[in-house]
Structure formats: structure tokens, C-alpha cells
Amino acid sequence: LTSLVAVELNDGRTVSTRVEDFMGTPKRPLDAAGMKEKVMLNTKRFPQAQMESMFERLQNIENEANLDWLTA
């Protein structure tokens, strides 16, 4: 997985870089705190307490009888 970041500066120049292994890829996985931070950032339009609960359940998904709660 590769990501290209390009920024056009005020003087018209463009600077860019390509990143092969950024945080969250298999070679640089997020730790539990980083994963929770990412989930909370990406779900910030939903109630925080509900998203925290969902995150905790997902961390223990092997204990869930079914996944109906994901679409409730």
C-alpha cells in the first residue's frame, strides 16, 4: 500500500513524497491506543460513548455470539 502526498506551496512549487509503510499498515501496525484513536476520529459524528462501547466489543469480537449489534 503506497500513499502519495503532494502540497502546492504559495509560490507555485509542489513538494511531494511517497510513503510505502505508514502507521496502520501491516509493516507498521497501530497499537491498541492508536487503533482506538483512529476509530474515535473516524466516528466522531456519532455519540462518543456508543463508539467507545463498539470499539471495546470489536476488541473482544471472538466472544460475541453474532454481529447483529453492528447494524442495530
Coordinates of C-alpha atoms in Angstrom, one line a residue:
L1 CA 0.0 0.0 0.0
T2 CA 1.5 3.3 -1.1
S3 CA 0.4 6.8 -0.4
L4 CA 1.5 9.9 -2.3
V5 CA 1.2 13.3 -0.6
A6 CA 1.6 16.4 -2.7
V7 CA 1.3 20.0 -1.5
E8 CA 1.2 23.1 -3.7
L9 CA 3.0 26.0 -2.0
N10 CA 2.0 29.6 -2.2
D11 CA 4.9 30.3 -4.6
G12 CA 3.5 27.7 -7.0
R13 CA 6.0 25.0 -6.3
T14 CA 4.8 21.5 -5.5
V15 CA 6.5 19.3 -3.0
S16 CA 5.6 15.6 -2.7
T17 CA 6.7 12.4 -1.1
R18 CA 5.7 8.8 -1.4
V19 CA 5.3 6.7 1.7
E20 CA 5.3 2.9 1.5
D21 CA 4.9 1.9 5.1
F22 CA 2.9 4.3 7.1
M23 CA 1.3 3.8 10.5
G24 CA -1.6 1.3 10.2
T25 CA -0.1 -0.9 7.5
P26 CA 0.9 -4.5 8.2
K27 CA 4.6 -3.4 8.5
R28 CA 3.8 -0.6 11.0
P29 CA 0.6 -1.7 12.8
L30 CA -1.2 0.5 15.2
D31 CA -1.1 -0.4 18.9
A32 CA -4.4 -0.6 20.8
A33 CA -4.3 3.1 21.8
G34 CA -3.5 4.2 18.2
M35 CA -6.3 2.0 16.8
K36 CA -8.8 3.4 19.3
E37 CA -7.7 7.0 18.5
K38 CA -8.3 6.3 14.8
V39 CA -11.7 4.7 15.3
M40 CA -12.8 7.6 17.5
L41 CA -11.6 10.2 15.0
N42 CA -13.4 8.4 12.1
T43 CA -16.6 8.1 14.1
K44 CA -16.7 11.5 15.7
R45 CA -20.1 12.3 14.2
F46 CA -21.6 9.5 16.3
P47 CA -22.1 9.5 20.1
Q48 CA -18.7 9.1 21.7
A49 CA -19.9 6.7 24.4
Q50 CA -21.6 4.5 21.8
M51 CA -18.4 4.4 19.7
E52 CA -16.3 3.6 22.7
S53 CA -18.6 0.7 23.5
M54 CA -18.5 -0.6 19.9
F55 CA -14.7 -0.4 19.9
E56 CA -14.4 -2.4 23.1
R57 CA -16.8 -5.1 21.7
L58 CA -14.8 -5.2 18.5
Q59 CA -11.6 -5.8 20.5
N60 CA -13.3 -8.9 22.0
I61 CA -15.2 -9.9 18.9
E62 CA -14.4 -13.6 19.4
N63 CA -16.7 -13.5 22.5
E64 CA -19.7 -12.3 20.5
A65 CA -22.5 -14.7 19.7
N66 CA -23.4 -12.8 16.5
L67 CA -22.8 -9.4 14.8
D68 CA -26.4 -8.2 14.7
W69 CA -25.4 -5.3 17.1
L70 CA -23.2 -3.8 14.3
T71 CA -26.2 -2.9 12.3
A72 CA -28.6 -2.0 15.1

